[in-house]
Amino acid sequence: MEVLQAKVEVGRLEKAEPLSESEVEMIQRSWVPVFQKNEAAWIAVLIRLFSNFPSSKQFFSQFQHIDNPEEMKQSVQLKNHSKRAMKAMNTLVENLHDDDKVALVLSVMGKSHAIKHKVDPKYFKILGEVLLEVLVEDFPDSFSPDVQEAWGKLMALMYCHVTRVYSEVGWV
Ligand code: HEM
């Protein structure tokens, strides 16, 4: 059975609150070293996701049956998802002051994952928790408790928005 390993409190991603100015700044500052690592940062997150929640691999045709992380890392599909996801996350983080842009990025992503990739929205919640866990481990100097708190709020906003988009497109 898959066990939720994330250190952030389970359930808190369901409560979305607006980010304060200082939280936006903390998120943007802490994102800089993460984005410098580019897709390597996201690959670490996905490998943790797939190792702890093997059912999340089902959406990736190239490695759904692969268990070895080193083998997974060779997958072009994993590298491509990581590059694209980092780009989308960067657009999100850079535009946290622009509600319309944030809504647009999350709507496009939510729609494609619902309609095209058929990803159950529960995986966005799990990914948000795994993302935080891995970033705290890999960037300990950037992710102080306050910064973690701010990122927790961003993940909650993302999850709430994505689930709203899923219901708009008729996901049941
Ligand atoms: C913050 C979270 C995520 C971001 C920013 C993100 C971003 C993206 C982007 C930008 C693409 C390519 C464009 C598109 O088709 O929309 C993509 C594709 C894809 N995503 Fe995600 N994604 C996220 C979470 C997930 C999760 C949780 C899963 C499943 C567990 C997933 C599965 C997929 C799949 C299967 C594709 C197609 C891959 C391919 O065939 O090349 N994504 N994602």
PDB file of C-alpha atoms and ligand atoms in Angstrom:
ATOM      1  CA  MET A   1       0.000   0.000   0.000  1.00  0.00           C
ATOM      2  CA  GLU A   2       1.218   3.493  -0.801  1.00  0.00           C
ATOM      3  CA  VAL A   3       1.955   5.559   2.275  1.00  0.00           C
ATOM      4  CA  LEU A   4       1.991   9.345   2.280  1.00  0.00           C
ATOM      5  CA  GLN A   5       5.582  10.146   3.219  1.00  0.00           C
ATOM      6  CA  ALA A   6       5.422  13.918   2.937  1.00  0.00           C
ATOM      7  CA  LYS A   7       6.383  15.874   6.034  1.00  0.00           C
ATOM      8  CA  VAL A   8       3.871  18.657   5.405  1.00  0.00           C
ATOM      9  CA  GLU A   9       0.583  18.222   7.178  1.00  0.00           C
ATOM     10  CA  VAL A  10      -1.754  16.006   5.169  1.00  0.00           C
ATOM     11  CA  GLY A  11      -5.010  17.743   4.356  1.00  0.00           C
ATOM     12  CA  ARG A  12      -3.773  21.308   4.517  1.00  0.00           C
ATOM     13  CA  LEU A  13      -3.538  21.481   0.723  1.00  0.00           C
ATOM     14  CA  GLU A  14      -7.324  21.581   0.626  1.00  0.00           C
ATOM     15  CA  LYS A  15      -7.457  25.030   2.228  1.00  0.00           C
ATOM     16  CA  ALA A  16      -6.535  27.798  -0.240  1.00  0.00           C
ATOM     17  CA  GLU A  17      -5.703  31.223   1.170  1.00  0.00           C
ATOM     18  CA  PRO A  18      -4.315  34.189  -0.782  1.00  0.00           C
ATOM     19  CA  LEU A  19      -0.570  34.760  -0.573  1.00  0.00           C
ATOM     20  CA  SER A  20       0.682  37.857   1.208  1.00  0.00           C
ATOM     21  CA  GLU A  21       3.250  40.151  -0.383  1.00  0.00           C
ATOM     22  CA  SER A  22       6.036  38.744   1.799  1.00  0.00           C
ATOM     23  CA  GLU A  23       5.017  35.164   0.975  1.00  0.00           C
ATOM     24  CA  VAL A  24       5.179  35.959  -2.745  1.00  0.00           C
ATOM     25  CA  GLU A  25       8.679  37.367  -2.232  1.00  0.00           C
ATOM     26  CA  MET A  26       9.785  34.323  -0.209  1.00  0.00           C
ATOM     27  CA  ILE A  27       8.508  31.953  -2.895  1.00  0.00           C
ATOM     28  CA  GLN A  28      10.167  33.903  -5.694  1.00  0.00           C
ATOM     29  CA  ARG A  29      13.504  34.136  -3.834  1.00  0.00           C
ATOM     30  CA  SER A  30      13.572  30.461  -2.898  1.00  0.00           C
ATOM     31  CA  TRP A  31      12.646  29.436  -6.453  1.00  0.00           C
ATOM     32  CA  VAL A  32      15.838  30.960  -7.940  1.00  0.00           C
ATOM     33  CA  PRO A  33      18.241  28.111  -6.942  1.00  0.00           C
ATOM     34  CA  VAL A  34      15.613  25.514  -7.822  1.00  0.00           C
ATOM     35  CA  PHE A  35      15.114  26.937 -11.317  1.00  0.00           C
ATOM     36  CA  GLN A  36      18.890  27.098 -11.793  1.00  0.00           C
ATOM     37  CA  LYS A  37      18.931  23.305 -11.518  1.00  0.00           C
ATOM     38  CA  ASN A  38      16.146  23.221 -14.086  1.00  0.00           C
ATOM     39  CA  GLU A  39      14.813  19.795 -15.019  1.00  0.00           C
ATOM     40  CA  ALA A  40      17.156  18.011 -12.569  1.00  0.00           C
ATOM     41  CA  ALA A  41      15.131  19.547  -9.728  1.00  0.00           C
ATOM     42  CA  TRP A  42      11.844  18.219 -11.142  1.00  0.00           C
ATOM     43  CA  ILE A  43      13.330  14.802 -11.981  1.00  0.00           C
ATOM     44  CA  ALA A  44      14.188  14.412  -8.268  1.00  0.00           C
ATOM     45  CA  VAL A  45      10.578  15.246  -7.395  1.00  0.00           C
ATOM     46  CA  LEU A  46       9.123  12.830  -9.952  1.00  0.00           C
ATOM     47  CA  ILE A  47      11.444   9.995  -8.910  1.00  0.00           C
ATOM     48  CA  ARG A  48      10.293  10.454  -5.296  1.00  0.00           C
ATOM     49  CA  LEU A  49       6.660  10.574  -6.468  1.00  0.00           C
ATOM     50  CA  PHE A  50       7.002   7.401  -8.521  1.00  0.00           C
ATOM     51  CA  SER A  51       8.950   5.553  -5.818  1.00  0.00           C
ATOM     52  CA  ASN A  52       6.531   6.410  -3.006  1.00  0.00           C
ATOM     53  CA  PHE A  53       3.366   6.298  -5.115  1.00  0.00           C
ATOM     54  CA  PRO A  54       3.989   3.763  -7.904  1.00  0.00           C
ATOM     55  CA  SER A  55       0.415   4.148  -9.196  1.00  0.00           C
ATOM     56  CA  SER A  56       1.356   7.681 -10.344  1.00  0.00           C
ATOM     57  CA  LYS A  57       3.526   6.078 -13.082  1.00  0.00           C
ATOM     58  CA  GLN A  58       0.454   4.692 -14.863  1.00  0.00           C
ATOM     59  CA  PHE A  59       0.071   7.919 -16.908  1.00  0.00           C
ATOM     60  CA  PHE A  60       3.556   7.680 -18.394  1.00  0.00           C
ATOM     61  CA  SER A  61       3.580   5.062 -21.136  1.00  0.00           C
ATOM     62  CA  GLN A  62       7.409   4.952 -21.346  1.00  0.00           C
ATOM     63  CA  PHE A  63       8.141   3.900 -17.793  1.00  0.00           C
ATOM     64  CA  GLN A  64       4.925   2.770 -16.140  1.00  0.00           C
ATOM     65  CA  HIS A  65       6.446  -0.697 -15.718  1.00  0.00           C
ATOM     66  CA  ILE A  66       9.923   0.443 -14.636  1.00  0.00           C
ATOM     67  CA  ASP A  67      10.756   0.398 -10.913  1.00  0.00           C
ATOM     68  CA  ASN A  68      14.450   1.222 -10.980  1.00  0.00           C
ATOM     69  CA  PRO A  69      14.956   5.019 -10.519  1.00  0.00           C
ATOM     70  CA  GLU A  70      18.185   4.991 -12.549  1.00  0.00           C
ATOM     71  CA  GLU A  71      16.337   3.387 -15.471  1.00  0.00           C
ATOM     72  CA  MET A  72      13.463   5.852 -15.116  1.00  0.00           C
ATOM     73  CA  LYS A  73      15.903   8.752 -15.335  1.00  0.00           C
ATOM     74  CA  GLN A  74      16.858   7.608 -18.852  1.00  0.00           C
ATOM     75  CA  SER A  75      13.311   8.112 -20.085  1.00  0.00           C
ATOM     76  CA  VAL A  76      12.819  10.920 -22.593  1.00  0.00           C
ATOM     77  CA  GLN A  77       9.226  11.252 -21.370  1.00  0.00           C
ATOM     78  CA  LEU A  78      10.441  11.906 -17.817  1.00  0.00           C
ATOM     79  CA  LYS A  79      12.969  14.479 -19.014  1.00  0.00           C
ATOM     80  CA  ASN A  80      10.361  16.180 -21.197  1.00  0.00           C
ATOM     81  CA  HIS A  81       7.805  16.339 -18.402  1.00  0.00           C
ATOM     82  CA  SER A  82      10.447  17.795 -16.121  1.00  0.00           C
ATOM     83  CA  LYS A  83      11.483  20.507 -18.597  1.00  0.00           C
ATOM     84  CA  ARG A  84       7.878  21.451 -19.350  1.00  0.00           C
ATOM     85  CA  ALA A  85       6.752  21.357 -15.741  1.00  0.00           C
ATOM     86  CA  MET A  86       9.697  23.537 -14.660  1.00  0.00           C
ATOM     87  CA  LYS A  87       8.789  26.047 -17.366  1.00  0.00           C
ATOM     88  CA  ALA A  88       5.144  26.088 -16.243  1.00  0.00           C
ATOM     89  CA  MET A  89       6.157  26.421 -12.583  1.00  0.00           C
ATOM     90  CA  ASN A  90       8.535  29.237 -13.462  1.00  0.00           C
ATOM     91  CA  THR A  91       5.773  31.123 -15.272  1.00  0.00           C
ATOM     92  CA  LEU A  92       3.541  30.586 -12.246  1.00  0.00           C
ATOM     93  CA  VAL A  93       6.139  31.771  -9.735  1.00  0.00           C
ATOM     94  CA  GLU A  94       7.183  34.781 -11.839  1.00  0.00           C
ATOM     95  CA  ASN A  95       3.550  35.912 -12.172  1.00  0.00           C
ATOM     96  CA  LEU A  96       2.279  35.497  -8.639  1.00  0.00           C
ATOM     97  CA  HIS A  97       1.287  39.173  -8.637  1.00  0.00           C
ATOM     98  CA  ASP A  98      -0.871  38.659 -11.708  1.00  0.00           C
ATOM     99  CA  ASP A  99      -4.003  36.698 -10.764  1.00  0.00           C
ATOM    100  CA  ASP A 100      -5.199  36.421 -14.377  1.00  0.00           C
ATOM    101  CA  LYS A 101      -1.916  34.930 -15.544  1.00  0.00           C
ATOM    102  CA  VAL A 102      -1.845  32.481 -12.607  1.00  0.00           C
ATOM    103  CA  ALA A 103      -5.418  31.434 -13.445  1.00  0.00           C
ATOM    104  CA  LEU A 104      -4.504  30.992 -17.129  1.00  0.00           C
ATOM    105  CA  VAL A 105      -1.417  28.843 -16.457  1.00  0.00           C
ATOM    106  CA  LEU A 106      -3.309  26.595 -14.039  1.00  0.00           C
ATOM    107  CA  SER A 107      -6.347  26.341 -16.311  1.00  0.00           C
ATOM    108  CA  VAL A 108      -4.270  25.269 -19.314  1.00  0.00           C
ATOM    109  CA  MET A 109      -2.399  22.742 -17.183  1.00  0.00           C
ATOM    110  CA  GLY A 110      -5.528  21.467 -15.424  1.00  0.00           C
ATOM    111  CA  LYS A 111      -7.405  21.024 -18.717  1.00  0.00           C
ATOM    112  CA  SER A 112      -4.585  19.137 -20.469  1.00  0.00           C
ATOM    113  CA  HIS A 113      -4.037  16.828 -17.507  1.00  0.00           C
ATOM    114  CA  ALA A 114      -7.761  16.122 -17.191  1.00  0.00           C
ATOM    115  CA  ILE A 115      -8.727  15.804 -20.846  1.00  0.00           C
ATOM    116  CA  LYS A 116      -5.542  14.670 -22.589  1.00  0.00           C
ATOM    117  CA  HIS A 117      -3.482  12.852 -19.957  1.00  0.00           C
ATOM    118  CA  LYS A 118      -6.425  11.682 -17.802  1.00  0.00           C
ATOM    119  CA  VAL A 119      -4.469  12.235 -14.580  1.00  0.00           C
ATOM    120  CA  ASP A 120      -6.616  11.809 -11.457  1.00  0.00           C
ATOM    121  CA  PRO A 121      -6.525  15.167  -9.617  1.00  0.00           C
ATOM    122  CA  LYS A 122      -5.500  13.426  -6.389  1.00  0.00           C
ATOM    123  CA  TYR A 123      -2.019  13.180  -7.890  1.00  0.00           C
ATOM    124  CA  PHE A 124      -1.723  16.973  -7.887  1.00  0.00           C
ATOM    125  CA  LYS A 125      -2.284  16.930  -4.149  1.00  0.00           C
ATOM    126  CA  ILE A 126       0.273  14.168  -3.670  1.00  0.00           C
ATOM    127  CA  LEU A 127       2.738  15.905  -5.996  1.00  0.00           C
ATOM    128  CA  GLY A 128       2.384  19.174  -4.063  1.00  0.00           C
ATOM    129  CA  GLU A 129       3.336  17.390  -0.860  1.00  0.00           C
ATOM    130  CA  VAL A 130       6.201  15.445  -2.436  1.00  0.00           C
ATOM    131  CA  LEU A 131       7.475  18.620  -4.137  1.00  0.00           C
ATOM    132  CA  LEU A 132       7.737  20.409  -0.801  1.00  0.00           C
ATOM    133  CA  GLU A 133       9.388  17.449   0.874  1.00  0.00           C
ATOM    134  CA  VAL A 134      12.054  17.154  -1.834  1.00  0.00           C
ATOM    135  CA  LEU A 135      12.718  20.908  -2.116  1.00  0.00           C
ATOM    136  CA  VAL A 136      13.237  21.173   1.653  1.00  0.00           C
ATOM    137  CA  GLU A 137      15.744  18.324   1.498  1.00  0.00           C
ATOM    138  CA  ASP A 138      17.569  19.486  -1.633  1.00  0.00           C
ATOM    139  CA  PHE A 139      17.610  23.233  -0.835  1.00  0.00           C
ATOM    140  CA  PRO A 140      17.813  23.396   2.970  1.00  0.00           C
ATOM    141  CA  ASP A 141      19.348  26.889   2.966  1.00  0.00           C
ATOM    142  CA  SER A 142      16.478  28.338   0.925  1.00  0.00           C
ATOM    143  CA  PHE A 143      13.548  26.525   2.539  1.00  0.00           C
ATOM    144  CA  SER A 144      13.250  27.821   6.100  1.00  0.00           C
ATOM    145  CA  PRO A 145       9.993  27.029   7.981  1.00  0.00           C
ATOM    146  CA  ASP A 146       8.474  30.375   6.845  1.00  0.00           C
ATOM    147  CA  VAL A 147       9.341  29.644   3.234  1.00  0.00           C
ATOM    148  CA  GLN A 148       7.892  26.134   3.556  1.00  0.00           C
ATOM    149  CA  GLU A 149       4.702  27.671   4.924  1.00  0.00           C
ATOM    150  CA  ALA A 150       4.467  30.007   1.919  1.00  0.00           C
ATOM    151  CA  TRP A 151       5.058  27.140  -0.533  1.00  0.00           C
ATOM    152  CA  GLY A 152       2.405  25.088   1.280  1.00  0.00           C
ATOM    153  CA  LYS A 153      -0.065  27.893   0.544  1.00  0.00           C
ATOM    154  CA  LEU A 154       0.988  28.014  -3.106  1.00  0.00           C
ATOM    155  CA  MET A 155       0.512  24.246  -3.440  1.00  0.00           C
ATOM    156  CA  ALA A 156      -2.939  24.602  -1.837  1.00  0.00           C
ATOM    157  CA  LEU A 157      -3.865  27.360  -4.304  1.00  0.00           C
ATOM    158  CA  MET A 158      -2.629  25.244  -7.193  1.00  0.00           C
ATOM    159  CA  TYR A 159      -4.525  22.155  -6.052  1.00  0.00           C
ATOM    160  CA  CYS A 160      -7.771  24.084  -5.473  1.00  0.00           C
ATOM    161  CA  HIS A 161      -7.534  25.752  -8.857  1.00  0.00           C
ATOM    162  CA  VAL A 162      -6.751  22.511 -10.655  1.00  0.00           C
ATOM    163  CA  THR A 163      -9.653  20.657  -8.992  1.00  0.00           C
ATOM    164  CA  ARG A 164     -11.993  23.522  -9.985  1.00  0.00           C
ATOM    165  CA  VAL A 165     -10.832  23.207 -13.606  1.00  0.00           C
ATOM    166  CA  TYR A 166     -11.307  19.441 -13.446  1.00  0.00           C
ATOM    167  CA  SER A 167     -14.924  19.861 -12.345  1.00  0.00           C
ATOM    168  CA  GLU A 168     -15.509  22.510 -15.050  1.00  0.00           C
ATOM    169  CA  VAL A 169     -14.444  20.022 -17.736  1.00  0.00           C
ATOM    170  CA  GLY A 170     -16.748  17.378 -16.263  1.00  0.00           C
ATOM    171  CA  TRP A 171     -14.280  15.157 -14.398  1.00  0.00           C
ATOM    172  CA  VAL A 172     -16.196  12.871 -12.049  1.00  0.00           C
TER     173      VAL A 172
HETATM  174  C1  HEM B   1       2.615  21.085 -10.693  1.00  0.00           C
HETATM  175  C2  HEM B   1       2.394  19.947 -11.310  1.00  0.00           C
HETATM  176  C3  HEM B   1       2.551  19.698 -12.778  1.00  0.00           C
HETATM  177  C4  HEM B   1       2.975  20.518 -13.773  1.00  0.00           C
HETATM  178  C5  HEM B   1       3.444  21.972 -13.646  1.00  0.00           C
HETATM  179  C6  HEM B   1       2.899  19.770 -15.005  1.00  0.00           C
HETATM  180  C7  HEM B   1       3.216  20.273 -16.255  1.00  0.00           C
HETATM  181  C8  HEM B   1       3.100  19.583 -17.443  1.00  0.00           C
HETATM  182  C9  HEM B   1       3.315  20.154 -18.744  1.00  0.00           C
HETATM  183  C10 HEM B   1       3.694  21.636 -18.977  1.00  0.00           C
HETATM  184  C11 HEM B   1       3.110  19.169 -19.667  1.00  0.00           C
HETATM  185  C12 HEM B   1       3.234  19.294 -21.195  1.00  0.00           C
HETATM  186  C13 HEM B   1       2.098  20.104 -21.792  1.00  0.00           C
HETATM  187  C14 HEM B   1       0.742  19.479 -21.542  1.00  0.00           C
HETATM  188  O1  HEM B   1       0.434  18.441 -22.129  1.00  0.00           O
HETATM  189  O2  HEM B   1       0.038  20.052 -20.701  1.00  0.00           O
HETATM  190  C15 HEM B   1       2.755  17.964 -18.938  1.00  0.00           C
HETATM  191  C16 HEM B   1       2.499  16.739 -19.521  1.00  0.00           C
HETATM  192  C17 HEM B   1       2.173  15.606 -18.825  1.00  0.00           C
HETATM  193  N1  HEM B   1       1.951  15.515 -17.462  1.00  0.00           N
HETATM  194 FE1  HEM B   1       2.206  16.997 -16.088  1.00  0.00          FE
HETATM  195  N2  HEM B   1       2.454  18.499 -14.737  1.00  0.00           N
HETATM  196  C18 HEM B   1       2.234  18.418 -13.390  1.00  0.00           C
HETATM  197  C19 HEM B   1       1.776  17.325 -12.702  1.00  0.00           C
HETATM  198  C20 HEM B   1       1.549  16.088 -13.255  1.00  0.00           C
HETATM  199  C21 HEM B   1       1.155  14.918 -12.513  1.00  0.00           C
HETATM  200  C22 HEM B   1       0.894  14.904 -11.004  1.00  0.00           C
HETATM  201  C23 HEM B   1       1.075  13.889 -13.400  1.00  0.00           C
HETATM  202  C24 HEM B   1       0.745  12.445 -13.161  1.00  0.00           C
HETATM  203  C25 HEM B   1       1.036  11.785 -12.072  1.00  0.00           C
HETATM  204  C26 HEM B   1       1.395  14.424 -14.714  1.00  0.00           C
HETATM  205  C27 HEM B   1       1.397  13.712 -15.890  1.00  0.00           C
HETATM  206  C28 HEM B   1       1.655  14.217 -17.142  1.00  0.00           C
HETATM  207  C29 HEM B   1       1.669  13.408 -18.365  1.00  0.00           C
HETATM  208  C30 HEM B   1       1.400  11.904 -18.477  1.00  0.00           C
HETATM  209  C31 HEM B   1       1.996  14.281 -19.415  1.00  0.00           C
HETATM  210  C32 HEM B   1       2.201  13.890 -20.892  1.00  0.00           C
HETATM  211  C33 HEM B   1       3.630  13.385 -21.014  1.00  0.00           C
HETATM  212  C34 HEM B   1       4.033  13.007 -22.414  1.00  0.00           C
HETATM  213  O3  HEM B   1       3.411  12.122 -22.991  1.00  0.00           O
HETATM  214  O4  HEM B   1       5.013  13.586 -22.913  1.00  0.00           O
HETATM  215  N3  HEM B   1       1.682  15.764 -14.584  1.00  0.00           N
HETATM  216  N4  HEM B   1       2.739  18.247 -17.592  1.00  0.00           N
END
